[in-house]
Coordinates of C-alpha atoms in Angstrom, one line a residue:
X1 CA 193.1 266.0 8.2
X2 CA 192.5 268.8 6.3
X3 CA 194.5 271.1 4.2
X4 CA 196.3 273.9 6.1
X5 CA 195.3 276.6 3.8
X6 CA 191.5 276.1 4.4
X7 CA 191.0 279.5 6.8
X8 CA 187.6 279.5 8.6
X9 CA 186.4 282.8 11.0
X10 CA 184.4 282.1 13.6
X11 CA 182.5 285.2 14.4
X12 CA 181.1 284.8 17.7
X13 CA 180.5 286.6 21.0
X14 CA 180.7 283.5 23.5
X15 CA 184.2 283.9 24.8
X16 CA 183.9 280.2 25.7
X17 CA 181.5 279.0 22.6
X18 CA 184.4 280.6 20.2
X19 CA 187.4 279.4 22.0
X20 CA 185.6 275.9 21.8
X21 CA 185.0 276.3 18.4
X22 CA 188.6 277.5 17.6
X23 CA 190.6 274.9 19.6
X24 CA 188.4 272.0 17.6
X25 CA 189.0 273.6 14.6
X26 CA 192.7 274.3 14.9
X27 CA 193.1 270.5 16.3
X28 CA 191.7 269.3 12.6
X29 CA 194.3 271.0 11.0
X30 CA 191.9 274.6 9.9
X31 CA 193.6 277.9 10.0
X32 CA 191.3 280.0 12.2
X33 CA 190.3 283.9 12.8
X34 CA 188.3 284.6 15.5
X35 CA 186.1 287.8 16.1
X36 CA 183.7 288.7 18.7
X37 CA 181.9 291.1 16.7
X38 CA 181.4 293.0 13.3
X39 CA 184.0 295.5 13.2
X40 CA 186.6 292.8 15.1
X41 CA 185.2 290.4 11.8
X42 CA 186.1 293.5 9.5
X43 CA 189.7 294.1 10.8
X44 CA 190.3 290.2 9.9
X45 CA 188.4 290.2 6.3
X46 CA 190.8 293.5 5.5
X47 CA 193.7 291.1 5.7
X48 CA 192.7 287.4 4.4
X49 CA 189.3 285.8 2.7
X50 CA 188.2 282.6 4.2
X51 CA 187.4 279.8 3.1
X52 CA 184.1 279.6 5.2
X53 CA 182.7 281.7 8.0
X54 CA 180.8 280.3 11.1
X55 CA 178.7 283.1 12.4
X56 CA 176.5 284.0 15.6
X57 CA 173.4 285.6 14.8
X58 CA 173.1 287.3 18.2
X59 CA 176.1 289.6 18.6
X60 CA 176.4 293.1 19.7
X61 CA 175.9 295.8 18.2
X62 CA 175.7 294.7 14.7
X63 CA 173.9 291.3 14.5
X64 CA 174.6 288.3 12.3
X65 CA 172.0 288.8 10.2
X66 CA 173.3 292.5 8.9
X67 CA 176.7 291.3 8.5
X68 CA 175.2 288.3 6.3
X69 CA 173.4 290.7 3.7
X70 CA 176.6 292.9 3.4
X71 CA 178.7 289.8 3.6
X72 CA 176.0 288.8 0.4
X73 CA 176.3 292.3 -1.1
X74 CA 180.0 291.8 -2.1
X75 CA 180.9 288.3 -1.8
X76 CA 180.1 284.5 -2.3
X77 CA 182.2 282.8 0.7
X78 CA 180.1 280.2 2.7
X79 CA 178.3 281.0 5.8
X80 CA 177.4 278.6 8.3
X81 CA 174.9 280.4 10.4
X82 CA 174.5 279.6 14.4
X83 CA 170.7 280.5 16.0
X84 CA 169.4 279.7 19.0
X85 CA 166.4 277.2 19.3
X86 CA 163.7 280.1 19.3
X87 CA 165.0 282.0 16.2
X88 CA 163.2 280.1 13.9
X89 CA 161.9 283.4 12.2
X90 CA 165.4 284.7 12.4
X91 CA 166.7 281.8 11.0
X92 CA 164.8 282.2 7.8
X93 CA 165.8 285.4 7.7
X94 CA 169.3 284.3 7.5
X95 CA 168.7 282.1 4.5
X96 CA 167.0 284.5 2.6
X97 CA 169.7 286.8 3.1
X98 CA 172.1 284.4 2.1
X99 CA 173.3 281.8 4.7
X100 CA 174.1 278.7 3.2
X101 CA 173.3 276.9 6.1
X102 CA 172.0 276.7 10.1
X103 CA 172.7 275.0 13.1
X104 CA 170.8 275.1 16.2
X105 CA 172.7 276.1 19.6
X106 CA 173.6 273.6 21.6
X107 CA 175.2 271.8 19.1
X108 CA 177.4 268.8 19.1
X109 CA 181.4 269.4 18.1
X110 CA 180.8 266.3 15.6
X111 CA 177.6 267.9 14.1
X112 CA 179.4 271.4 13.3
X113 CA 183.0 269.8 12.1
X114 CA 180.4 267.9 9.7
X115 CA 178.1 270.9 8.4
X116 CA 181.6 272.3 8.1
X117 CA 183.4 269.5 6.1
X118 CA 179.8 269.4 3.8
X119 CA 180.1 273.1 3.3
X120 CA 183.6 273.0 2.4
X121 CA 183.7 269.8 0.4
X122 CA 180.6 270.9 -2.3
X123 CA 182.4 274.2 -3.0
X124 CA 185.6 272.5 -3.6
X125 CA 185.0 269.0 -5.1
X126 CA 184.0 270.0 -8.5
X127 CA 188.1 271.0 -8.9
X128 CA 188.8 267.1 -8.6
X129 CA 187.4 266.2 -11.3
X130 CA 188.9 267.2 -14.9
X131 CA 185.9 266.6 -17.6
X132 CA 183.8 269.5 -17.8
X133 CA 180.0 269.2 -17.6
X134 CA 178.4 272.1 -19.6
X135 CA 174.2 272.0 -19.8
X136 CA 171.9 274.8 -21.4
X137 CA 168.8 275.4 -20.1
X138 CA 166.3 278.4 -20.8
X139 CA 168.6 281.7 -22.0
X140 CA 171.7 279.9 -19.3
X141 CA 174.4 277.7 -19.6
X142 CA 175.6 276.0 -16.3
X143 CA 179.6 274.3 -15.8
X144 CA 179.0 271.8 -13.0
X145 CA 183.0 271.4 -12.5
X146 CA 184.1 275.1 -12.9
X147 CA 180.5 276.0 -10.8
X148 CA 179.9 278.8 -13.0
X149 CA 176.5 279.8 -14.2
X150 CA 176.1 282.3 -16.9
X151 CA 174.0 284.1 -19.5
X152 CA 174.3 282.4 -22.6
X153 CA 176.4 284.0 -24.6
X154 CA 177.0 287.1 -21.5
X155 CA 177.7 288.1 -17.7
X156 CA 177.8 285.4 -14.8
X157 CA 175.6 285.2 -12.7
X158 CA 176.5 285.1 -9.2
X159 CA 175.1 282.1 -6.9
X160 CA 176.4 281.4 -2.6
X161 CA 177.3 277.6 -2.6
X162 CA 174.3 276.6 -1.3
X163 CA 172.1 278.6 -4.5
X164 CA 174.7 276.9 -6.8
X165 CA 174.3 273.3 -5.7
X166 CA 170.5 273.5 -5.5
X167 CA 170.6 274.1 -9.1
X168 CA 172.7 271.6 -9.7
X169 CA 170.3 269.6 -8.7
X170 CA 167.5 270.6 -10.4
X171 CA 169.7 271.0 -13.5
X172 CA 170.9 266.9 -13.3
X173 CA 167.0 266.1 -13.0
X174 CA 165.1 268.1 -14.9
X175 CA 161.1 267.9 -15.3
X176 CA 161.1 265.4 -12.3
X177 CA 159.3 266.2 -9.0
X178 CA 162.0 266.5 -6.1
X179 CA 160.1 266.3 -2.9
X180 CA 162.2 268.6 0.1
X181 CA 163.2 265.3 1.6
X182 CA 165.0 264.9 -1.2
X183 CA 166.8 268.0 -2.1
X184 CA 167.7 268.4 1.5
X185 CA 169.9 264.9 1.3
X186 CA 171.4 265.8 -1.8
X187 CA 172.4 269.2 -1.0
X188 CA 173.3 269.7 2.4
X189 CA 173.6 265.8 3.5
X190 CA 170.9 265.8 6.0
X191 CA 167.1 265.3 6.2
X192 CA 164.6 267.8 7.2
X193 CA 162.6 268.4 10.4
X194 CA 158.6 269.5 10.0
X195 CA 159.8 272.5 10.7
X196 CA 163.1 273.1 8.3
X197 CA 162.3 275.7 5.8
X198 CA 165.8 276.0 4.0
X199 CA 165.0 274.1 0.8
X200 CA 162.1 276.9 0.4
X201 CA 164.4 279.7 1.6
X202 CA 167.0 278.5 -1.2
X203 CA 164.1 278.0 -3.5
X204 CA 163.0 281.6 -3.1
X205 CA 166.2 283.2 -3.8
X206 CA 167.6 281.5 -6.7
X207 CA 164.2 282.4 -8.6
X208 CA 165.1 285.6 -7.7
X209 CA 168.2 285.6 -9.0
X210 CA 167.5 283.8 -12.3
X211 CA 164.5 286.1 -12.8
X212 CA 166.6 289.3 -12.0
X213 CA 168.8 288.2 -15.6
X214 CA 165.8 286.6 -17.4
X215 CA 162.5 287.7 -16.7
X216 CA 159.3 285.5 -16.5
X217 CA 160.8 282.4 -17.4
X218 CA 159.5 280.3 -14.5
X219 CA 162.0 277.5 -14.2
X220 CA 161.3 276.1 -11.1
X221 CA 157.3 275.2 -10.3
X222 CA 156.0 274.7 -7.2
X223 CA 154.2 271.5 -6.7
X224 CA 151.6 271.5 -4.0
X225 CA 152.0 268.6 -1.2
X226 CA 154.8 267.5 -3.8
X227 CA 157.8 269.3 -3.5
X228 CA 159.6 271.5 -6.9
X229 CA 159.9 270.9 -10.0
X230 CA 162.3 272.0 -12.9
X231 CA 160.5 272.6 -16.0
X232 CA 162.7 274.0 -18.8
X233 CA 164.5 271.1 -21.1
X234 CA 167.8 270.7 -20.1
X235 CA 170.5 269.6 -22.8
X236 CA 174.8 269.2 -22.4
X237 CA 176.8 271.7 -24.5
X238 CA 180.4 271.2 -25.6

């Protein structure tokens, strides 16, 4: 069961898709808003910030991808993104402008609660544990428990959940080749299809976003019919 004060907003058009999603929620102990459309999703953010949003690409009027980027432009909070089977463009779109994840419509009830759960659980279990686990790479130091990443000796940068745990990854196995297979598991808890592009999507924007503080350092090589791999030395700071 989880904790009451988890909140999630499901932010879809469906009448009978959202109430679904709502009831199931609701019956595993979540808090739950529910919108049908951006400015219905706009009246609930003005009073409450959930914990996780599960959001429609295909709505009216504004569509799901819009509200991701200015979701994106002013806030971290976790978006699951829902697409239909033939929005694989459009799903890629919704990584790159910051969904953390997808799943495919139909889905199973068991399939969402767990994408939901995995979402959930990676931006919150790094509170459980007390140590702190500080590593310097390049001109950043990363806190793996606190999820912070910053400049060294500066700003933070800001990373979604799904940006911060791929370099988390990269950062615990540095100069290795990770295939996709690979990060996939140990990111999001799942395997890839031939078709899953998200490993590439996530790839994409956290260069951008390390680039955007430091410029032309090249951290993360791509390795052809290989996967990624992390180049800079990586060493733990007190």
């Amino acid at each position: 069961m989880s904790a009451p004060a988890t909140t999630l907003l499901i932010v879809e058009d469906d009448a009978e898709i959202r109430g679904l999603v709502v009831e199931m929620m609701r019956r595993e102990g979540y808090t739950v808003e529910e919108a049908e459309d951006a400015p219905g999703m706009d009246a609930v953010l003005s009073r409450c910030r959930p914990d996780l949003m599960i959001l429609d690409l295909m709505l009216p009027g504004e569509d799901g991808l819009s509200i991701c980027r200015r979701i994106r432009a002013r806030d971290e909070m976790p978006i699951l993104m829902l697409t239909a089977k033939s929005d694989e463009i459009d799903r890629v779109l919704g990584l790159e402008m910051g969904a953390d994840d997808y799943l495919v419509k139909p889905f199973g009830p068991r399939e969402l609660l767990a994408r939901v759960r995995a979402i959930l659980r990676r931006g919150r279990g790094a509170a459980m544990t007390p140590p702190t686990r500080r590593f310097a790479f390049a001109a950043f130091v990363i806190d793996l428990d606190a999820r912070q990443l910053a400049r060294e000796g500066g700003r933070d940068v800001p990373l979604t959940t799904a940006e911060f745990d791929l370099l988390a990854c990269f950062v615990q196995r540095p100069r290795r080749v990770l295939t996709r297979d690979q990060i996939l598991e140990w990111t999001h808890g799942r395997s890839a299809d031939p078709f899953d592009r998200t490993v590439d999507m996530l790839v994409s924007r956290l260069r951008k976003k390390l680039d955007a503080v430091s410029p032309d350092t090249d951290l993360i090589s791509t390795v052809r019919n290989g996967g990624y791999l992390f180049v800079a030395p990586v060493k733990p700071v007190a």
